[in-house]
Short mmCIF file of C-alpha atoms in Angstrom, two decimals:
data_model
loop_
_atom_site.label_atom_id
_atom_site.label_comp_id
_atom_site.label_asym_id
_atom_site.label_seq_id
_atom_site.Cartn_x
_atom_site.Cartn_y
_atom_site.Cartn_z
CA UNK A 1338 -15.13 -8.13 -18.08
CA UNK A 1339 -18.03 -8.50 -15.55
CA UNK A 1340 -21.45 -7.10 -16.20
CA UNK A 1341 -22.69 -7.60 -12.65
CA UNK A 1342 -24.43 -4.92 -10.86
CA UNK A 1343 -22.56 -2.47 -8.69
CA UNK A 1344 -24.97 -3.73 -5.67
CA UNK A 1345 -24.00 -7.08 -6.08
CA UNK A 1346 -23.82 -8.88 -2.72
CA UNK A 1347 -20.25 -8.73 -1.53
CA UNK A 1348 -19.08 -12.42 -1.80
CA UNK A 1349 -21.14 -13.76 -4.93
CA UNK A 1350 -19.30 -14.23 -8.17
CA UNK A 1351 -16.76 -11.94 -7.39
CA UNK A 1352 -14.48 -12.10 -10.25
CA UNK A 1353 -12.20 -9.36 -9.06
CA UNK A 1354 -11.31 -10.71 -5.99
CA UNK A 1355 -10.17 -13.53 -7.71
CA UNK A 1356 -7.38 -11.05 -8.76
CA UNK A 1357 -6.08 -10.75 -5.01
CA UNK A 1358 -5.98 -14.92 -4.54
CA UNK A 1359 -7.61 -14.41 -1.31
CA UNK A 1360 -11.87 -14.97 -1.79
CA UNK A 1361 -13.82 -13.07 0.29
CA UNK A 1362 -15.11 -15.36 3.05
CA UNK A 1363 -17.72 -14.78 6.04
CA UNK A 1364 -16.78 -13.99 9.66
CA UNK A 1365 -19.11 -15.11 12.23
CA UNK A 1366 -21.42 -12.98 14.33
CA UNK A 1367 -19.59 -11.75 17.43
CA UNK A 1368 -20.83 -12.92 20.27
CA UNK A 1369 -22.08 -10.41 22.94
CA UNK A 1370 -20.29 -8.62 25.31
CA UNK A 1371 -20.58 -8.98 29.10
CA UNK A 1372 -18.90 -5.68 29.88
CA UNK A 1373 -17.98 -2.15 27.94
CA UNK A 1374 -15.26 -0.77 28.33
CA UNK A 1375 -12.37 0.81 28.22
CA UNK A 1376 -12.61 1.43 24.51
CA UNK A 1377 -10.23 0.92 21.61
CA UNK A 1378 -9.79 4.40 19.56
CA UNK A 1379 -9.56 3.62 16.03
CA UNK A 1380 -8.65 6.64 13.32
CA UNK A 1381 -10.30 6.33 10.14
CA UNK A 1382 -7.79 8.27 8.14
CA UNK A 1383 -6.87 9.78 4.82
CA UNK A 1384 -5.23 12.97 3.64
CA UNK A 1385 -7.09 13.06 0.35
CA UNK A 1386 -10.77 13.68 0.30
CA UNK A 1387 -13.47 11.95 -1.03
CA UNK A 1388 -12.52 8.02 -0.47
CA UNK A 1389 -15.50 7.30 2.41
CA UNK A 1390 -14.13 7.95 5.45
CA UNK A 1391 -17.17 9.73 6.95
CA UNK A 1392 -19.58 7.42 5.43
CA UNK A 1393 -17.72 4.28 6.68
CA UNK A 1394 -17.72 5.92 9.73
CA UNK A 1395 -20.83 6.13 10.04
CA UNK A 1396 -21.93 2.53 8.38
CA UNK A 1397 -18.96 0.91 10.75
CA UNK A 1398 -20.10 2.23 13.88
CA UNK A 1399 -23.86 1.75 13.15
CA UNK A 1400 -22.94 -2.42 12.28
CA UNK A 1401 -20.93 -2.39 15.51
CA UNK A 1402 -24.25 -0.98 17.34
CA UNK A 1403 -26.03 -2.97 15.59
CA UNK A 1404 -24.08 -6.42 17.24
CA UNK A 1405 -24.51 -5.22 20.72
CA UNK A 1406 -21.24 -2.77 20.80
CA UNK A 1407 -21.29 0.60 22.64
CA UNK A 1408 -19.73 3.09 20.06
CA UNK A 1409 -18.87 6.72 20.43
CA UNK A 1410 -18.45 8.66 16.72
CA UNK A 1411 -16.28 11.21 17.35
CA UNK A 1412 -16.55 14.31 14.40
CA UNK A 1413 -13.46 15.23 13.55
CA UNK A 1414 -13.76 17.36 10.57
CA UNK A 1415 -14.84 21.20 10.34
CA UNK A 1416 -17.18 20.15 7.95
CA UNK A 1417 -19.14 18.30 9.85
CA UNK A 1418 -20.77 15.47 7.55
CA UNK A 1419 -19.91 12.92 10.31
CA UNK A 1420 -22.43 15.10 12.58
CA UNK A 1421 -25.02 15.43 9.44
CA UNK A 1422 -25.06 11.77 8.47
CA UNK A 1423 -25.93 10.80 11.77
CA UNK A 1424 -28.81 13.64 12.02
CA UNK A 1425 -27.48 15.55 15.05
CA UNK A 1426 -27.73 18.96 15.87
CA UNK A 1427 -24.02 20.68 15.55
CA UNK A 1428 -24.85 24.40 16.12
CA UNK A 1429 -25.43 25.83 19.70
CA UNK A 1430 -24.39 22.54 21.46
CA UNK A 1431 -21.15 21.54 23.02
CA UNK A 1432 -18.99 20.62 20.00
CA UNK A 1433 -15.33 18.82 19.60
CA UNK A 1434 -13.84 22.40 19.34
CA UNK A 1435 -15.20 23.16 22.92
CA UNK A 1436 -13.89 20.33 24.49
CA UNK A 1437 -9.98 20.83 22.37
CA UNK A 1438 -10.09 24.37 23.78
CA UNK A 1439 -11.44 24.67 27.23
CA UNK A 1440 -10.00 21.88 29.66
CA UNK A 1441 -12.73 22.55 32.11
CA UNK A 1442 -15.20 21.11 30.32
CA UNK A 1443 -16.38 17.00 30.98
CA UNK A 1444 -16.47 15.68 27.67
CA UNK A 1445 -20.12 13.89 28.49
CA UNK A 1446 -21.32 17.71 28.61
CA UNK A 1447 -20.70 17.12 23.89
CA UNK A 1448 -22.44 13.65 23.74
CA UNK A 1449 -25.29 13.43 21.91
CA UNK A 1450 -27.21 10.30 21.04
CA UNK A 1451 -28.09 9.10 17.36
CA UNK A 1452 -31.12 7.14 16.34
CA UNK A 1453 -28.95 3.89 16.47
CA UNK A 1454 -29.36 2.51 19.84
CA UNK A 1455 -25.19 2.02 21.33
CA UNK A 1456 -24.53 4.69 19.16
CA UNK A 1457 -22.89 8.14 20.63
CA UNK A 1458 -21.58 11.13 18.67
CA UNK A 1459 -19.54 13.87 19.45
CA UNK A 1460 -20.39 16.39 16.95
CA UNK A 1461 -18.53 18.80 15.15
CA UNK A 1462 -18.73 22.42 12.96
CA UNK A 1463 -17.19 24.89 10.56
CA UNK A 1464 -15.65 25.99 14.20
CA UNK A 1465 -13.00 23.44 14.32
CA UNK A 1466 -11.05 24.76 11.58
CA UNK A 1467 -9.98 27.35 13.94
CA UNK A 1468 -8.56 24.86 16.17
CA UNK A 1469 -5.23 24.36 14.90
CA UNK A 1470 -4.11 27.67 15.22
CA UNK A 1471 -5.39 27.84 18.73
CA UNK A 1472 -3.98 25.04 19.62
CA UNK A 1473 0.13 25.35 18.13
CA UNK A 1474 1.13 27.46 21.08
CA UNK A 1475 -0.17 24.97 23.57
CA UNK A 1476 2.14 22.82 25.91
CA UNK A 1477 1.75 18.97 24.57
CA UNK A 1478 -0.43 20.18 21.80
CA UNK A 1479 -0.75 16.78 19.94
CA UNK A 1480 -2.06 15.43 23.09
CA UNK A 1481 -5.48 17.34 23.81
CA UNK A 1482 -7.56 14.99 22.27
CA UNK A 1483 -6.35 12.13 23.76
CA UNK A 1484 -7.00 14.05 26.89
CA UNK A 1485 -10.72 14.20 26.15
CA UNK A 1486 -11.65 11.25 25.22
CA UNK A 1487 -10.14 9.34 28.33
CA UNK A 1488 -12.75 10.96 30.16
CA UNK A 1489 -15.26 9.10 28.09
CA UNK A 1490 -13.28 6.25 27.38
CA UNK A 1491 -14.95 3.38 29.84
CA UNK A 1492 -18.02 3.64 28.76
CA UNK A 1493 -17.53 2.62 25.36
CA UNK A 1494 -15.95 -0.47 23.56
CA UNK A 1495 -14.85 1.82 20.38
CA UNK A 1496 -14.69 4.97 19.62
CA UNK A 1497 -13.83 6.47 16.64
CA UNK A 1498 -12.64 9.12 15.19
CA UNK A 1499 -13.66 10.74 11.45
CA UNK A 1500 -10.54 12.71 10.35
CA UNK A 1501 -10.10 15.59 7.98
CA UNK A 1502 -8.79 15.06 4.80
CA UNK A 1503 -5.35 16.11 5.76
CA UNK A 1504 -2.21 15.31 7.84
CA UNK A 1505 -2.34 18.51 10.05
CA UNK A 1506 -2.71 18.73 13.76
CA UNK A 1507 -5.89 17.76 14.17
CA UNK A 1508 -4.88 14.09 12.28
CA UNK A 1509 -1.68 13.97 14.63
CA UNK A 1510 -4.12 14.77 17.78
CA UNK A 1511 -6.20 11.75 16.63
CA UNK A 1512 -3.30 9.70 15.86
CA UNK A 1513 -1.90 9.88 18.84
CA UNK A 1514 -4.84 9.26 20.55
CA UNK A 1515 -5.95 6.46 18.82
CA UNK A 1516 -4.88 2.50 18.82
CA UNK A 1517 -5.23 1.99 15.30
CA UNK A 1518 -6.03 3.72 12.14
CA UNK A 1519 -8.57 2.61 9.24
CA UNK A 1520 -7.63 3.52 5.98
CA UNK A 1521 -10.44 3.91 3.56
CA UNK A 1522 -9.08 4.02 0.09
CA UNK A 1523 -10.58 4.88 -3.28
CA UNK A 1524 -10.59 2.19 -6.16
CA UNK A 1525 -8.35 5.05 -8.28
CA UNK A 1526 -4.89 5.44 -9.11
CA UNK A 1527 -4.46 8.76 -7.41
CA UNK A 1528 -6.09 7.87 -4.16
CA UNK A 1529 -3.25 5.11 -4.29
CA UNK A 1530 -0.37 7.68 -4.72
CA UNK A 1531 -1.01 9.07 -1.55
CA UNK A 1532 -1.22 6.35 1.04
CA UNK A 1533 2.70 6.32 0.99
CA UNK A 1534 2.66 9.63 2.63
CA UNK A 1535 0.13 8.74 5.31
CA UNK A 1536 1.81 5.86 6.05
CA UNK A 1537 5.11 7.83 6.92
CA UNK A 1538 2.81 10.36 9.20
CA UNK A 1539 1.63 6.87 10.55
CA UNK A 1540 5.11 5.78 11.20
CA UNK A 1541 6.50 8.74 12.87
CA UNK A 1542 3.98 9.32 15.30
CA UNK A 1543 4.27 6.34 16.51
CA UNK A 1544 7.71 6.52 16.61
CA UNK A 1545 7.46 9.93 18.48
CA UNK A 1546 4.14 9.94 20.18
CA UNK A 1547 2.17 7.05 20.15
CA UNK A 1548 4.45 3.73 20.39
CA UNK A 1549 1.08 1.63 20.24
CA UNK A 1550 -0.44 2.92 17.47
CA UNK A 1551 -1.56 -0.01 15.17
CA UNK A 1552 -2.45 -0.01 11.30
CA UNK A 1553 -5.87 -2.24 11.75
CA UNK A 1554 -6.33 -2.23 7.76
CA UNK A 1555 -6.71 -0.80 4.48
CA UNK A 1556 -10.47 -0.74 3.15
CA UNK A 1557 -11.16 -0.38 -0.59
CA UNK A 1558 -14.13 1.95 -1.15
CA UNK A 1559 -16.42 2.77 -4.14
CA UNK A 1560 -15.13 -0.38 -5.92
CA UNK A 1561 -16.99 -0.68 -9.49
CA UNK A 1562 -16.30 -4.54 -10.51
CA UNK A 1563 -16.90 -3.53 -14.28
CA UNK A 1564 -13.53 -1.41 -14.54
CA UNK A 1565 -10.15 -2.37 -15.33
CA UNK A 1566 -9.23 0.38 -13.79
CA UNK A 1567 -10.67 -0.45 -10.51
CA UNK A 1568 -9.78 -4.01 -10.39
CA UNK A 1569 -6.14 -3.29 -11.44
CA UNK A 1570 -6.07 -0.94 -8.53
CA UNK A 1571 -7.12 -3.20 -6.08
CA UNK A 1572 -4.32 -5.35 -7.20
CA UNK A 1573 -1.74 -3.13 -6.87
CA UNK A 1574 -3.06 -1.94 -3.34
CA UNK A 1575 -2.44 -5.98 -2.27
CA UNK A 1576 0.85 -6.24 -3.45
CA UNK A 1577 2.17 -3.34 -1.86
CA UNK A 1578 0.03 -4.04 1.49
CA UNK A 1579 -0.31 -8.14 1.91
CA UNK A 1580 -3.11 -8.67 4.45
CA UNK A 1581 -3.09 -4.85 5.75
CA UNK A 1582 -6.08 -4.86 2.69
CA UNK A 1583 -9.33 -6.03 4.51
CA UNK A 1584 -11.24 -8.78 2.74
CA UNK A 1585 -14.32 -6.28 2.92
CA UNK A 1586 -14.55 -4.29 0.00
CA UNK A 1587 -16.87 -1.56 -0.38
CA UNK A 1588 -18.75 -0.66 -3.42
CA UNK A 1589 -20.37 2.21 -5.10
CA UNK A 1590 -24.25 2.93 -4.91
CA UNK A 1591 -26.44 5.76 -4.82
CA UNK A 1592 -27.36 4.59 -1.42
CA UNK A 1593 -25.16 5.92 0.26
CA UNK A 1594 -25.55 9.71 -0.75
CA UNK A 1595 -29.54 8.93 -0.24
CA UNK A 1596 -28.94 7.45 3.12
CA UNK A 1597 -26.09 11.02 4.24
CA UNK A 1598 -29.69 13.06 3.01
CA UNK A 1599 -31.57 11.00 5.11
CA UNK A 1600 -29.61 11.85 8.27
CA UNK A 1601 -29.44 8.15 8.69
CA UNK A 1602 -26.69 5.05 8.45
CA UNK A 1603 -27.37 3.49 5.18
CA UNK A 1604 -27.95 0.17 7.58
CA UNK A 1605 -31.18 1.62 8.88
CA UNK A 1606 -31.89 3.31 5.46
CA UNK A 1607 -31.97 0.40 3.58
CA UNK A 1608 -30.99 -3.06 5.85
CA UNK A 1609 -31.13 -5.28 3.36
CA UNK A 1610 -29.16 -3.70 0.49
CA UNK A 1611 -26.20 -5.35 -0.06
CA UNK A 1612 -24.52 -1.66 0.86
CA UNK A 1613 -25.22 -2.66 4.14
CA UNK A 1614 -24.17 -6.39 4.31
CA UNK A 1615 -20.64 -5.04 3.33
CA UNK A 1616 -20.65 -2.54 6.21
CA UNK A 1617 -21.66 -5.42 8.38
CA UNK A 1618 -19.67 -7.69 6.79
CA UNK A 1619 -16.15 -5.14 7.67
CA UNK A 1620 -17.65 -4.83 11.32
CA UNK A 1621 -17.34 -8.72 11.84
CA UNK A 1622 -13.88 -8.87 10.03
CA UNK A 1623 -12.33 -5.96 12.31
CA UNK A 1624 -13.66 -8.12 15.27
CA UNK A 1625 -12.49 -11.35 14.22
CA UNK A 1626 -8.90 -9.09 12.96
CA UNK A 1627 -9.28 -8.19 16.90
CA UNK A 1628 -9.41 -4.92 16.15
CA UNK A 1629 -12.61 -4.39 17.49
CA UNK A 1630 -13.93 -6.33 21.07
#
């Protein structure tokens, strides 16, 4: 079993990668862009809780920024982490919920900017929760979001969304306004279990809403090398999913949780840790993947 450090630098002497047949290998820098926009909307998406979505969110977006992208982080989630590890303000502005609710509104009006420069949020608060049951009786109801964000769409080359842990409305408004959906998924058996059921939500709204809808990847988060447990998992998760599982793998550090109390993206945090060569290393594979201008 290895004795490396959790912080080891994704692509040295990684034993358990070996276990997939598929080393990890580099991507090259994208090049810059001559244009932004229209944007691609990717969902990063998992009913159960806890397995990174927020924080790779937030560490995605800021690497994107970070090689010249314009990127719009939309919050998603009633609890608003998305909006806290980015160090916005999320009470008396112009939230998400606003913009689901009250047509009239230009979705620029909820923009805020972060401290990463091509970085944009839309923030979010314990209001949202309310929005499903506002929204059920509406006409096209799994549309609204999509609605928004094409107001906002050309000035961005991504923008994406940080869902709730669950496969209610709010995840069916973002999947059908998105192009493709991130899974972030736990090293851990359970966290496995339940991908089968977000893939069928996956499948039937694009069967019934959203015909272009794309799965851009599975991403394995809080890996620990040292565990069977982990490593086994990761093995399973290729089997089933062949080259759906990005060759970025995320592992666990107390970074990150220092870098969500910072209000900051653990690339800005700490740029050099190797938490932050993974996150860059993801953004360059979901733009080689094409996933990403």
């Amino acid at each position: 079993m290895s004795t490396k450090s959790n912080d080891a630098l994704p692509g040295m002497e990684t034993p358990e990668l070996g276990l997939t047949g598929r080393p990890l290998r580099e991507f090259p820098v994208p090049a810059p862009l001559q244009q932004h926009g229209p944007a691609r909307i990717i969902a990063m998406c998992n009913q159960k809780g806890g397995v990174g979505k927020t924080t790779t969110s937030i560490n995605l977006a800021a690497s994107l920024a970070e090689y010249g992208r314009k990127v719009l982080a939309v919050d998603f989630d009633p609890q608003g982490a998305l909006s806290a590890g980015l160090g916005v303000q999320n009470y008396d502005v112009t939230t998400i919920y606003d913009l689901l609710l009250n047509p009239k509104l230009d979705a620029h009006e909820a923009v805020q900017s972060t401290s990463v420069e091509g970085l944009d949020i839309i923030p979010a608060n314990i209001d949202l929760s309310a929005a499903e049951v506002h929204l059920v009786s509406e006409v096209a109801r799994e549309q609204i979001l999509a609605r928004v964000l094409r107001q906002v769409a050309d000035d961005y080359d991504l923008i994406l969304i940080d869902c709730q842990p669950s496969l209610g409305l709010l995840t069916v408004n973002a999947l059908t306004a998105a192009h493709g959906v991130l899974i972030p998924l736990e090293s851990e058996y359970f966290a496995l279990r339940g991908v089968a059921l977000l893939k069928e939500t996956i499948d039937k709204v694009q069967e019934r809403l959203n015909p272009s809808l794309n799965l851009d990847g599975i991403l394995i988060t809080m890996f620990d090398s040292r565990t069977l447990h982990a490593r086994e998992v990761l093995e399973r998760v290729v089997d089933a999913f062949g080259d759906l599982v990005l060759e970025s793998v995320i592992r666990r550090t107390v970074k990150f949780p220092d870098a969500s109390v910072a209000g900051t993206p653990v690339t800005q945090f700490a740029p050099n840790h190797s938490a932050s060569e993974a996150y860059r290393h993801l953004a360059r594979e979901l733009v080689s993947r094409g996933a990403v201008a």
